[in-house]
Coordinates of C-alpha atoms in Angstrom, one line a residue:
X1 CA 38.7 -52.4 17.2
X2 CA 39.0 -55.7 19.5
X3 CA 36.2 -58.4 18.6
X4 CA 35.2 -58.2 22.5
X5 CA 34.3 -54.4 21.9
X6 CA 32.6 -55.7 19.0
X7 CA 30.6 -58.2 20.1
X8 CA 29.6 -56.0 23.4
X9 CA 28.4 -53.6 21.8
X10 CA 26.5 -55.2 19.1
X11 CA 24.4 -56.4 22.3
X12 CA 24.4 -53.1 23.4
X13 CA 22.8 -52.2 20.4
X14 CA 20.7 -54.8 20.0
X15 CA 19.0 -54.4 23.6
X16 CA 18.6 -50.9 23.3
X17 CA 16.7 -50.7 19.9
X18 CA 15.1 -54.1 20.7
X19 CA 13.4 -52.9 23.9
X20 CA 13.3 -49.2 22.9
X21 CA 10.7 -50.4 19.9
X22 CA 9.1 -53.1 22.0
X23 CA 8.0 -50.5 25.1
X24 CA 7.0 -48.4 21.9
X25 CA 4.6 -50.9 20.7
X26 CA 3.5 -51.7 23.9
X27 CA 2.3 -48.3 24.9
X28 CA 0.6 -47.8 21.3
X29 CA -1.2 -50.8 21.6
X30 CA -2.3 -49.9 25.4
X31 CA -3.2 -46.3 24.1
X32 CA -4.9 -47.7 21.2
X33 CA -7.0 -50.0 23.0
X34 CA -7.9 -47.4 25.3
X35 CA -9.2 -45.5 22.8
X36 CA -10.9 -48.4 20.8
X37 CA -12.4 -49.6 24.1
X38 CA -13.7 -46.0 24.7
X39 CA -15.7 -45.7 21.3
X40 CA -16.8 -48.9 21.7
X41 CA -18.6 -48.3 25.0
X42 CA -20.0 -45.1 23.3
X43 CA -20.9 -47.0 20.3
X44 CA -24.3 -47.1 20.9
X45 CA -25.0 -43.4 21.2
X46 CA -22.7 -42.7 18.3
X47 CA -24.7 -45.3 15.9
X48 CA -28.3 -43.4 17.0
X49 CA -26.5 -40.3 16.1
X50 CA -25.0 -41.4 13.1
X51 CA -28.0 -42.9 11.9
X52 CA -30.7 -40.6 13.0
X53 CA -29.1 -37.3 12.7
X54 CA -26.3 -38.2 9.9
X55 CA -28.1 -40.7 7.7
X56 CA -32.2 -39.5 8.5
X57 CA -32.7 -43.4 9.7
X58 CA -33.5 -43.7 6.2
X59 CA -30.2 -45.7 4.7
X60 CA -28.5 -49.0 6.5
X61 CA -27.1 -50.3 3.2
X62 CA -24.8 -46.9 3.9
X63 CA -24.8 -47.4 7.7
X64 CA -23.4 -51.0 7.5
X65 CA -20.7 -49.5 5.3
X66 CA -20.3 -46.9 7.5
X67 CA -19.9 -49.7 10.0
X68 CA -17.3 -51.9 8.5
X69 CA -15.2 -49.0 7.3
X70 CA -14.4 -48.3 10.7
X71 CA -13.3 -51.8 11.7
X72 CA -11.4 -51.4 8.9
X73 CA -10.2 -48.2 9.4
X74 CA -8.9 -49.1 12.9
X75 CA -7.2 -52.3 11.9
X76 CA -5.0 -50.2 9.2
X77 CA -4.8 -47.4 11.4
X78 CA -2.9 -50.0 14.3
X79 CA -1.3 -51.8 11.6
X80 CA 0.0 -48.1 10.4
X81 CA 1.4 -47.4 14.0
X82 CA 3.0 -50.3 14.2
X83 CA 4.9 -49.4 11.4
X84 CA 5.6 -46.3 12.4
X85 CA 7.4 -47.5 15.5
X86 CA 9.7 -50.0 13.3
X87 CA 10.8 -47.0 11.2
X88 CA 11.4 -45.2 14.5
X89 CA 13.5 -48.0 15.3
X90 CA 15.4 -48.5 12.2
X91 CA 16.0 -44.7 11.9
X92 CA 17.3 -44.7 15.6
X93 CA 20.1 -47.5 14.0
X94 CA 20.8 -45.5 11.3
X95 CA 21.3 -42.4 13.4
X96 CA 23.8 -44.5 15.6
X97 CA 25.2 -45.5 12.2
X98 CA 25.5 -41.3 10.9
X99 CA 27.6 -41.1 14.7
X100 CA 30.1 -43.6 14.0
X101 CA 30.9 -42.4 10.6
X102 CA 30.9 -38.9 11.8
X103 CA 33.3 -39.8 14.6
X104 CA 35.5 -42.1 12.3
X105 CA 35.5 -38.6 9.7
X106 CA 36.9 -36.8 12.8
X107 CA 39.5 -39.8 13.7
X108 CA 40.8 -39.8 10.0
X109 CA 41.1 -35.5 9.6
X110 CA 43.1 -35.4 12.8
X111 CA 40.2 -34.0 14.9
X112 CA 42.0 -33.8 18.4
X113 CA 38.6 -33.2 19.8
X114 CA 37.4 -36.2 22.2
X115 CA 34.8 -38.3 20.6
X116 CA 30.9 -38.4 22.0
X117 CA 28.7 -40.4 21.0
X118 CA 25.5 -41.1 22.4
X119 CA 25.0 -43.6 26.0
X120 CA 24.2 -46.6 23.7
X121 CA 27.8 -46.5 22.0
X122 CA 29.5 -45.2 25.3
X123 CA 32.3 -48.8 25.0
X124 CA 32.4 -47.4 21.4
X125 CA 33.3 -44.2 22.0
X126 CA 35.7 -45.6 24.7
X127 CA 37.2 -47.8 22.2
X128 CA 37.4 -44.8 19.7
X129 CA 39.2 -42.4 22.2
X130 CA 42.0 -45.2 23.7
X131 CA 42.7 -45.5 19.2
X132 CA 42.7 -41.6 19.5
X133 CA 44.8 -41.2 22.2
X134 CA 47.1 -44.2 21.3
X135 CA 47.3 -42.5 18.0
X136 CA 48.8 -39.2 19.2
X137 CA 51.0 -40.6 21.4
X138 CA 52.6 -42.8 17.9
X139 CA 52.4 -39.4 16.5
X140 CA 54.2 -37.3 18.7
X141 CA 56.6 -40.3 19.5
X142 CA 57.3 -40.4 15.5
X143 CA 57.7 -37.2 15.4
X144 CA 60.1 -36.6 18.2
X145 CA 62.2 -39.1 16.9
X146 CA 62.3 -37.7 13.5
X147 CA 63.5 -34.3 15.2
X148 CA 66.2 -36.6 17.3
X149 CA 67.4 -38.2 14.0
X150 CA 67.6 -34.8 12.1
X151 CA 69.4 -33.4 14.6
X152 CA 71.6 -36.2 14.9
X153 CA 72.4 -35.8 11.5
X154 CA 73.2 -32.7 11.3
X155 CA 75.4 -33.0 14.6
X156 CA 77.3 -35.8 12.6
X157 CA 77.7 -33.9 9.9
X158 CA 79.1 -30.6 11.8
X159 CA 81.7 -33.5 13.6
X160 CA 82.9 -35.2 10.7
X161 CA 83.9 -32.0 9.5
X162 CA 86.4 -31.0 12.6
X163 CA 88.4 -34.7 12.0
X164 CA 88.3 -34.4 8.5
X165 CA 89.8 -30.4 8.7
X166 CA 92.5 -31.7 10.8
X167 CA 93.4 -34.6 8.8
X168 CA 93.8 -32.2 5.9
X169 CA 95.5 -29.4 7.7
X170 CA 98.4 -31.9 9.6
X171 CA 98.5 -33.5 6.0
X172 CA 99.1 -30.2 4.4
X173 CA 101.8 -29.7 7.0
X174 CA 103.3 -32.9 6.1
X175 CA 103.5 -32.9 2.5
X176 CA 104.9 -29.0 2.5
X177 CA 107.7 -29.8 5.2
X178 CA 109.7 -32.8 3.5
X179 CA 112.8 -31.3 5.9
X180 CA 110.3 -31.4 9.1
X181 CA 112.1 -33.0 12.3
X182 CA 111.1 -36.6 12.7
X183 CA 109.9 -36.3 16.0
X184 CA 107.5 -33.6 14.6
X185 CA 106.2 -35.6 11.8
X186 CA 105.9 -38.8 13.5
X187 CA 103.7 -36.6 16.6
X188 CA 102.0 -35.2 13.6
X189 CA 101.2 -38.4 11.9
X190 CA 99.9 -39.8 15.3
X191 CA 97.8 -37.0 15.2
X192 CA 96.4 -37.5 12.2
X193 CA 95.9 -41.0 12.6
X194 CA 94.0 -40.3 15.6
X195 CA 91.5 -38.1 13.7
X196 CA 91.1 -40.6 10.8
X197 CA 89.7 -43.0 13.4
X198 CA 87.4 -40.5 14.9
X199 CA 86.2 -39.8 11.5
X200 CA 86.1 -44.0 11.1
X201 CA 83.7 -43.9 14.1
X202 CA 81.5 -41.2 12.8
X203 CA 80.9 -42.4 9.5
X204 CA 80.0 -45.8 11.0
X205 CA 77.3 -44.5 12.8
X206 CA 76.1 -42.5 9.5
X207 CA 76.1 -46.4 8.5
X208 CA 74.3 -47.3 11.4
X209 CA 71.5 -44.5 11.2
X210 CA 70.5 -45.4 7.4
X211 CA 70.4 -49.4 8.4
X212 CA 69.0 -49.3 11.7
X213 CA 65.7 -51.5 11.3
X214 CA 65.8 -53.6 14.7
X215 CA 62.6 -55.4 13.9
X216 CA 64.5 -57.7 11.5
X217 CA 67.4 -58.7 13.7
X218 CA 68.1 -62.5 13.1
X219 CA 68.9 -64.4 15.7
X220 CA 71.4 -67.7 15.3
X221 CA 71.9 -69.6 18.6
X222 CA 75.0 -71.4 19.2
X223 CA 76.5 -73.2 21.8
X224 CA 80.0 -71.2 23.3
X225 CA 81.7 -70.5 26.7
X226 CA 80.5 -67.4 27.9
X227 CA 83.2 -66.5 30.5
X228 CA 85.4 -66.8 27.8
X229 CA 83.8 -64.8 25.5
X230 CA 83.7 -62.2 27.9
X231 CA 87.2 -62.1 28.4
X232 CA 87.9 -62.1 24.6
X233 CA 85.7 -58.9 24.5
X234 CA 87.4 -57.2 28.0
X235 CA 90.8 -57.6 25.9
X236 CA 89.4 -55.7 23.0
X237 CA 88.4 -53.2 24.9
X238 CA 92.1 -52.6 27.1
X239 CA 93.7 -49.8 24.9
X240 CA 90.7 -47.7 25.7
X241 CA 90.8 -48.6 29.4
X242 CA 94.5 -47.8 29.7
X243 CA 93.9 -44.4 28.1
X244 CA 92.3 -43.4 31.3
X245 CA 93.6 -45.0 33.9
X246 CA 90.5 -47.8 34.4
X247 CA 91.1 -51.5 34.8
X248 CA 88.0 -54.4 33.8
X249 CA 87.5 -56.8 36.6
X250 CA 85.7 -60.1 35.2
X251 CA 84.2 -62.1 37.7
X252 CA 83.1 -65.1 36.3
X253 CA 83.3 -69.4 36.7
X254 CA 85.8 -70.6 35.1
X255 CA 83.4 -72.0 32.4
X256 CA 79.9 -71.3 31.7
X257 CA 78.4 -72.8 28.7
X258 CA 75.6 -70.8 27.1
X259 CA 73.1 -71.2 24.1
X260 CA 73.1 -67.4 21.8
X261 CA 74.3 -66.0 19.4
X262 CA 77.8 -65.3 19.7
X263 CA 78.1 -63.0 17.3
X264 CA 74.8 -60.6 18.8
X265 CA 75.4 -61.2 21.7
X266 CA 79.0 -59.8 20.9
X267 CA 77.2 -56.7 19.8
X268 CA 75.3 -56.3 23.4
X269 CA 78.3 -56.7 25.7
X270 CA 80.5 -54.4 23.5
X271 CA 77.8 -51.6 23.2
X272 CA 77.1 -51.6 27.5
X273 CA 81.0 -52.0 27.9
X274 CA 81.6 -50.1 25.5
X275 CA 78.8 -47.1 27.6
X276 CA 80.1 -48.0 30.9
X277 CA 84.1 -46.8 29.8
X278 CA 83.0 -43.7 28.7
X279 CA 81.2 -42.5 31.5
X280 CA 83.4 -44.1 34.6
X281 CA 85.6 -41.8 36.5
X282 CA 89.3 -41.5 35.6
X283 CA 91.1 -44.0 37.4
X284 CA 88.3 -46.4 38.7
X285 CA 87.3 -49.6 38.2
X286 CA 84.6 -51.0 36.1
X287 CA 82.9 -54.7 37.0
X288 CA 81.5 -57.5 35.0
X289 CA 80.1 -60.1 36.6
X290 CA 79.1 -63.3 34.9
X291 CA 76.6 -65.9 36.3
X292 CA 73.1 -67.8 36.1
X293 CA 70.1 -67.1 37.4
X294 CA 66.6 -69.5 37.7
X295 CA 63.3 -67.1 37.5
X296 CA 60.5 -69.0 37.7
X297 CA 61.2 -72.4 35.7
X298 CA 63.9 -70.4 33.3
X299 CA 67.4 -70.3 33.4
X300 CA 69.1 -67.3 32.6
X301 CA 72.1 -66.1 31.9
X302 CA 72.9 -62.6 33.3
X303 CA 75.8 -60.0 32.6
X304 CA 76.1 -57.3 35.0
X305 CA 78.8 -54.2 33.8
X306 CA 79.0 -51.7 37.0
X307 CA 81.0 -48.5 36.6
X308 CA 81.4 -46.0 39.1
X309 CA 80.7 -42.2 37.7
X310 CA 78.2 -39.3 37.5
X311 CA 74.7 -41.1 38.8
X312 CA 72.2 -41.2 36.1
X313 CA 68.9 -39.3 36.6
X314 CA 65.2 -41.5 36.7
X315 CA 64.3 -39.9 33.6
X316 CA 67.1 -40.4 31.6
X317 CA 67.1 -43.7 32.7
X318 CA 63.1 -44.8 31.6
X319 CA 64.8 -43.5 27.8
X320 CA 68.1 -44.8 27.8
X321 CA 67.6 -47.3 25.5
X322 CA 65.4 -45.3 23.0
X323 CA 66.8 -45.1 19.6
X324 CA 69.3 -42.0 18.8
X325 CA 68.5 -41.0 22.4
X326 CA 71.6 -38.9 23.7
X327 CA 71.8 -37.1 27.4
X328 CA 73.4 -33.8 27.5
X329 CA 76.7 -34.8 28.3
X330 CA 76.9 -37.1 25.7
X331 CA 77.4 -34.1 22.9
X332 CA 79.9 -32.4 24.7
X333 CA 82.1 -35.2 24.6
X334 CA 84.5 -36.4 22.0
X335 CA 83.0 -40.1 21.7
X336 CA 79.4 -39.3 21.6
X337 CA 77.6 -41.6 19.4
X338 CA 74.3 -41.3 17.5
X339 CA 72.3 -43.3 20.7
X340 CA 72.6 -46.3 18.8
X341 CA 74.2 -48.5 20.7
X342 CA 72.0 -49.1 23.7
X343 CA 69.0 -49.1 21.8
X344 CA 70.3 -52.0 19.8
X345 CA 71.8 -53.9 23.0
X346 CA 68.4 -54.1 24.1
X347 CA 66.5 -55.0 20.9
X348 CA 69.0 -57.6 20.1
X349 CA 68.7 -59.0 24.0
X350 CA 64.8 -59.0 23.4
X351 CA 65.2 -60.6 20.2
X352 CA 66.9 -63.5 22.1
X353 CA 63.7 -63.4 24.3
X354 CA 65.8 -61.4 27.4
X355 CA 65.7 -57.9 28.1
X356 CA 68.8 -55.0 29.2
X357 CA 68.2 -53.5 32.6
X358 CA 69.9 -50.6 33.6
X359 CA 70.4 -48.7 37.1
X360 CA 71.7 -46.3 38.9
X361 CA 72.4 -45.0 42.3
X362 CA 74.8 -43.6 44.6
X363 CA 77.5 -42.9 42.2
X364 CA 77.2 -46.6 40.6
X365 CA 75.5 -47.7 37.5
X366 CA 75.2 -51.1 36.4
X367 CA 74.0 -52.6 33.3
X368 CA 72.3 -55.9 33.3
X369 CA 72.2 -58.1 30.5
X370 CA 69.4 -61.2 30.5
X371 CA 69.5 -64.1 28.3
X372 CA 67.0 -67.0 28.5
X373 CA 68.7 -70.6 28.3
X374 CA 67.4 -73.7 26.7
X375 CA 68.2 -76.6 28.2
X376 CA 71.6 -78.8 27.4

């Protein structure tokens, strides 16, 4: 709990058992009094009595005695109430004490139930139910993720198999058929070689699952030319393009020094480029656009990757970059990762203090890439 909650509601505490017990006293004393005050006026009646009818007027050794005693008797009996309403007091503490513990109990058996507690510990209990609340949402969150990744798993596992049965079966062919037509064994070969790196690309992300830990990511900053690093990475990336028809437009100055690391940062653009081919309609283009930006007193450096394809929904978009997050269409087609790659584009951009941003509307989705600069 936050040493502000603390603090408050120690006060809390302390006012409400410190007046609670004073007002007690108070009211004793004034009751007390009262009554004091009363046999006191009727002490003259009560003495005649006491000695006359009680004693015979015979004995005021015993009547003095008599007499003392109940001086006596009413400074221990005040002195007693007094007491009484510091126990009251403490007893109240403890009771507040018995609450916490018995809310805390509830808090550590899973005990969905909201916590009450009484008026006194109401920023308490307040803290008590954001920890509750903030709890089950880390719960269910774990939990949903653990599903994601088990399923991913097991949707790995069921794909590897389909390369890897192919690459066996074309194989077979190719070792049983020594007279086979060249034409067919090179276009079986191809084949083959095609479904080895599919099953490459799977096992890298098996890789990928079991090492993922993005709270460790180590960042070494670098001076390089961004624009044309970006180009280096575009090139990488044209076999793919060409397979359907889509062509990489970089708009960027012709130099544009930037401070990150090259090697991450490498990472980021390849995963959104990477995300932004597989999704962009056969035969369109998709657009990266390189510049600076000044937010504020930072400079930033900004990569924007804009494809044109099937829009992307608001809800799919606020969990885009969670970890081993996939949409639907994403397991029906051949390239479908683990939902990896986003999530790590955007832990490694954070890591360098920047963010990803991601939109999408009217048929276009862009990716935006921010990266703070220090200055040269």
């Amino acid at each position: 709990m936050p040493a502000k909650y603390t603090n408050d509601q120690t006060k809390a505490l302390r006012r409400s058992i410190l007046w609670r017990t004073i007002i007690n006293a108070v009211l004793f004393t004034v009751v007390f009094a009262a009554a004091f005050l009363i046999v006191e006026l009727l002490k003259p009646s009560l003495s005649n009595f006491v000695f006359y009818s009680l004693l015979g007027g015979m004995d005021y050794t015993l009547y003095n005695a008599l007499s003392t005693l109940y001086y006596l008797g009413a400074a221990l009996g005040y002195l007693f109430g007094i007491i009484l309403i510091i126990r009251a007091g403490i007893n109240r503490a403890l009771r507040y004490f018995d609450a916490l513990f018995e809310a805390v109990g509830g808090m550590l058996t899973h005990d969905d139930a909201p916590i009450d507690l009484p008026s006194e510990l109401s920023t308490t209990a307040l803290a008590l139910n954001n920890i509750q609340a903030e709890r089950e949402r880390s719960e269910r969150a774990a939990k949903a993720a653990e599903q994601r990744k088990n399923e991913l798993v097991v949707y790995l596992a069921h794909d590897i198999k389909t390369p890897l049965t192919s690459i066996v079966g074309y194989l077979t062919l190719l070792a049983e058929s020594p007279d086979m037509p060249i034409e067919t064994r090179a276009r079986y070969a191809s084949i083959t070689l095609e479904k080895a790196y599919r099953l490459e690309e799977l096992i890298e992300e098996f890789f990928e699952i079991t090492r993922y830990n993005l709270q460790t990511i180590p960042i070494e900053r670098s001076r390089f030319d961004v624009t044309l690093f970006c180009q280096q990475v575009i090139d990488e990336f044209y076999p793919q393009a060409a397979a359907r028809s889509l062509s990489i437009e970089l708009d960027a100055p012709e130099e544009l020094p930037t401070f990150a690391d090259a090697n991450r940062l490498s990472r980021v653009f390849n995963n959104v480029l990477k995300n932004a081919l597989a999704y962009a309609d056969e035969g369109s283009t998709v657009d990266v656009h390189v510049g600076e930006s000044v937010i504020g007193t930072t400079n930033w450096l900004k990569i924007m990757v804009v494809n044109r394809g099937r829009e992307i929904t608001p809800e799919h978009l606020d969990r885009i970059f969670e970890k081993f997050y996939r949409g639907d269409d994403a397991r029906t087609t051949s390239s479908g990762g683990a939902g990896l790659g986003l999530a790590i584009a955007r832990e490694i951009a954070r890591a360098h203090g920047g963010d990803i941003t991601a939109a999408s509307e009217n048929g276009m989705t862009s990716f935006a890439i921010w990266i703070p600069q220090a200055g040269f």
